């Protein structure tokens, strides 16, 4: 085992190991972000910070603008660049889709934060 890995914050086990970006405890099954990754991707309270395509921090209820045209499966036309999306919700979505919203003319859907800009 590596000597510089921190002990588990739940059970204080010294047998922790790294798995991709996570630290894992084999004794209690706890998984957490290492301190270097936590400084990059989370806030001081441990909450996840979601940023738009230009680096602005997004929060629930914000209004965003789509910055590039998006194809929508099952629709003859997609979402045009410049479309405003009001009252977004931040979620832990699938495959990087971290914004849950309702788009006029398309209905409810999920977007990636990398294709929107805070309005």
CSV table of N, CA and C in Angstrom, one decimal, residues 30-83:
chain,number,residue,atom,x,y,z
A,30,UNK,N,-16.8,2.7,1.8
A,30,UNK,CA,-16.9,4.1,1.6
A,30,UNK,C,-16.1,4.5,0.4
A,31,UNK,N,-16.7,5.4,-0.4
A,31,UNK,CA,-16.0,6.0,-1.5
A,31,UNK,C,-16.0,7.6,-1.4
A,32,UNK,N,-14.9,8.2,-1.6
A,32,UNK,CA,-14.9,9.7,-1.5
A,32,UNK,C,-13.8,10.2,-2.5
A,33,UNK,N,-13.9,11.5,-2.8
A,33,UNK,CA,-13.0,12.2,-3.6
A,33,UNK,C,-11.7,12.5,-2.8
A,34,UNK,N,-10.6,12.4,-3.4
A,34,UNK,CA,-9.3,12.7,-2.7
A,34,UNK,C,-9.3,14.2,-2.5
A,35,UNK,N,-8.5,14.7,-1.7
A,35,UNK,CA,-8.5,16.2,-1.4
A,35,UNK,C,-8.1,17.0,-2.6
A,36,UNK,N,-7.2,16.5,-3.4
A,36,UNK,CA,-6.8,17.3,-4.6
A,36,UNK,C,-8.0,17.4,-5.6
A,37,UNK,N,-8.8,16.3,-5.8
A,37,UNK,CA,-9.9,16.3,-6.7
A,37,UNK,C,-11.1,17.2,-6.0
A,38,UNK,N,-11.2,17.1,-4.7
A,38,UNK,CA,-12.3,17.8,-4.0
A,38,UNK,C,-12.0,19.3,-4.2
A,39,UNK,N,-10.8,19.8,-4.2
A,39,UNK,CA,-10.5,21.2,-4.4
A,39,UNK,C,-10.9,21.7,-5.8
A,40,UNK,N,-10.8,20.8,-6.8
A,40,UNK,CA,-11.1,21.1,-8.1
A,40,UNK,C,-12.6,21.1,-8.5
A,41,UNK,N,-13.3,20.1,-8.0
A,41,UNK,CA,-14.7,19.9,-8.5
A,41,UNK,C,-15.8,20.1,-7.5
A,42,UNK,N,-15.5,20.4,-6.2
A,42,UNK,CA,-16.5,20.6,-5.2
A,42,UNK,C,-16.3,21.9,-4.5
A,43,UNK,N,-17.4,22.3,-3.9
A,43,UNK,CA,-17.3,23.5,-3.0
A,43,UNK,C,-16.8,23.2,-1.6
A,44,UNK,N,-16.8,24.2,-0.8
A,44,UNK,CA,-16.3,24.0,0.6
A,44,UNK,C,-17.2,23.1,1.4
A,45,UNK,N,-18.5,23.0,1.0
A,45,UNK,CA,-19.4,22.2,1.8
A,45,UNK,C,-19.5,20.8,1.3
A,46,UNK,N,-18.7,20.4,0.2
A,46,UNK,CA,-18.7,19.1,-0.3
A,46,UNK,C,-19.7,19.0,-1.5
A,47,UNK,N,-20.5,20.1,-1.8
A,47,UNK,CA,-21.4,20.0,-2.9
A,47,UNK,C,-20.7,20.1,-4.2
A,48,UNK,N,-21.3,19.5,-5.2
A,48,UNK,CA,-20.7,19.6,-6.6
A,48,UNK,C,-20.9,20.9,-7.2
A,49,UNK,N,-19.9,21.5,-7.9
A,49,UNK,CA,-20.0,22.8,-8.5
A,49,UNK,C,-20.1,22.5,-10.0
A,50,UNK,N,-21.2,23.0,-10.6
A,50,UNK,CA,-21.4,22.9,-12.1
A,50,UNK,C,-21.2,24.2,-12.7
A,51,UNK,N,-20.3,24.2,-13.8
A,51,UNK,CA,-20.0,25.4,-14.5
A,51,UNK,C,-20.4,25.3,-15.9
A,52,UNK,N,-20.8,26.4,-16.5
A,52,UNK,CA,-21.2,26.5,-17.9
A,52,UNK,C,-20.0,26.5,-18.8
A,53,UNK,N,-20.2,26.7,-20.1
A,53,UNK,CA,-19.2,26.6,-21.1
A,53,UNK,C,-18.1,27.6,-21.0
A,54,UNK,N,-18.4,28.7,-20.3
A,54,UNK,CA,-17.4,29.8,-20.2
A,54,UNK,C,-16.9,29.9,-18.7
A,55,UNK,N,-17.3,29.0,-17.9
A,55,UNK,CA,-16.8,29.0,-16.5
A,55,UNK,C,-17.6,29.6,-15.4
A,56,UNK,N,-18.8,30.1,-15.7
A,56,UNK,CA,-19.7,30.6,-14.7
A,56,UNK,C,-20.3,29.5,-13.9
A,57,UNK,N,-20.4,29.7,-12.6
A,57,UNK,CA,-21.0,28.7,-11.7
A,57,UNK,C,-22.5,28.8,-11.9
A,58,UNK,N,-23.2,27.6,-12.1
A,58,UNK,CA,-24.6,27.5,-12.3
A,58,UNK,C,-25.2,27.1,-11.0
A,59,UNK,N,-26.5,27.5,-10.8
A,59,UNK,CA,-27.3,27.0,-9.6
A,59,UNK,C,-28.7,26.8,-10.0
A,60,UNK,N,-29.5,26.2,-9.2
A,60,UNK,CA,-30.9,25.9,-9.5
A,60,UNK,C,-31.6,27.2,-9.7
A,61,UNK,N,-32.5,27.2,-10.7
A,61,UNK,CA,-33.3,28.3,-11.0
A,61,UNK,C,-32.7,29.3,-12.0
A,62,UNK,N,-31.5,29.1,-12.4
A,62,UNK,CA,-30.8,30.0,-13.3
A,62,UNK,C,-31.5,29.9,-14.7
A,63,UNK,N,-31.3,31.0,-15.5
A,63,UNK,CA,-31.6,31.0,-16.9
A,63,UNK,C,-30.4,30.9,-17.7
A,64,UNK,N,-30.4,30.0,-18.7
A,64,UNK,CA,-29.2,29.7,-19.5
A,64,UNK,C,-29.6,29.8,-21.0
A,65,UNK,N,-28.5,30.0,-21.8
A,65,UNK,CA,-28.7,30.1,-23.3
A,65,UNK,C,-27.9,29.0,-23.9
A,66,UNK,N,-28.5,28.2,-24.8
A,66,UNK,CA,-27.8,27.2,-25.6
A,66,UNK,C,-26.8,27.8,-26.5
A,67,UNK,N,-25.5,27.4,-26.5
A,67,UNK,CA,-24.5,28.0,-27.3
A,67,UNK,C,-24.2,27.3,-28.6
A,68,UNK,N,-24.7,26.1,-28.8
A,68,UNK,CA,-24.5,25.4,-30.1
A,68,UNK,C,-25.8,24.7,-30.4
A,69,UNK,N,-26.0,24.5,-31.7
A,69,UNK,CA,-27.2,23.7,-32.2
A,69,UNK,C,-27.1,22.3,-31.7
A,70,UNK,N,-28.2,21.8,-31.2
A,70,UNK,CA,-28.2,20.4,-30.7
A,70,UNK,C,-29.2,19.6,-31.5
A,71,UNK,N,-28.9,18.4,-31.8
A,71,UNK,CA,-29.8,17.4,-32.5
A,71,UNK,C,-30.6,16.8,-31.4
A,72,UNK,N,-31.9,16.6,-31.6
A,72,UNK,CA,-32.8,15.9,-30.7
A,72,UNK,C,-33.3,14.7,-31.4
A,73,UNK,N,-33.1,13.5,-30.7
A,73,UNK,CA,-33.5,12.3,-31.3
A,73,UNK,C,-35.0,12.2,-31.4
A,74,UNK,N,-35.6,11.9,-32.6
A,74,UNK,CA,-37.0,11.8,-32.8
A,74,UNK,C,-37.7,13.1,-33.2
A,75,UNK,N,-36.9,14.1,-33.4
A,75,UNK,CA,-37.4,15.4,-33.8
A,75,UNK,C,-36.8,15.9,-35.1
A,76,UNK,N,-37.6,16.3,-36.1
A,76,UNK,CA,-37.0,16.8,-37.4
A,76,UNK,C,-36.1,18.0,-37.2
A,77,UNK,N,-36.4,18.8,-36.3
A,77,UNK,CA,-35.5,20.0,-36.1
A,77,UNK,C,-34.9,19.9,-34.6
A,78,UNK,N,-33.8,20.4,-34.5
A,78,UNK,CA,-33.1,20.3,-33.2
A,78,UNK,C,-33.3,21.6,-32.4
A,79,UNK,N,-32.5,21.8,-31.4
A,79,UNK,CA,-32.6,23.0,-30.6
A,79,UNK,C,-31.5,24.0,-31.2
A,80,UNK,N,-32.0,25.2,-31.5
A,80,UNK,CA,-31.1,26.1,-32.1
A,80,UNK,C,-30.2,26.8,-31.1
A,81,UNK,N,-29.0,27.3,-31.6
A,81,UNK,CA,-28.2,28.0,-30.7
A,81,UNK,C,-28.9,29.4,-30.4
A,82,UNK,N,-28.8,29.8,-29.2
A,82,UNK,CA,-29.4,31.0,-28.7
A,82,UNK,C,-30.7,30.8,-28.0
A,83,UNK,N,-31.2,29.5,-28.0
A,83,UNK,CA,-32.5,29.2,-27.3
A,83,UNK,C,-32.3,29.4,-25.8
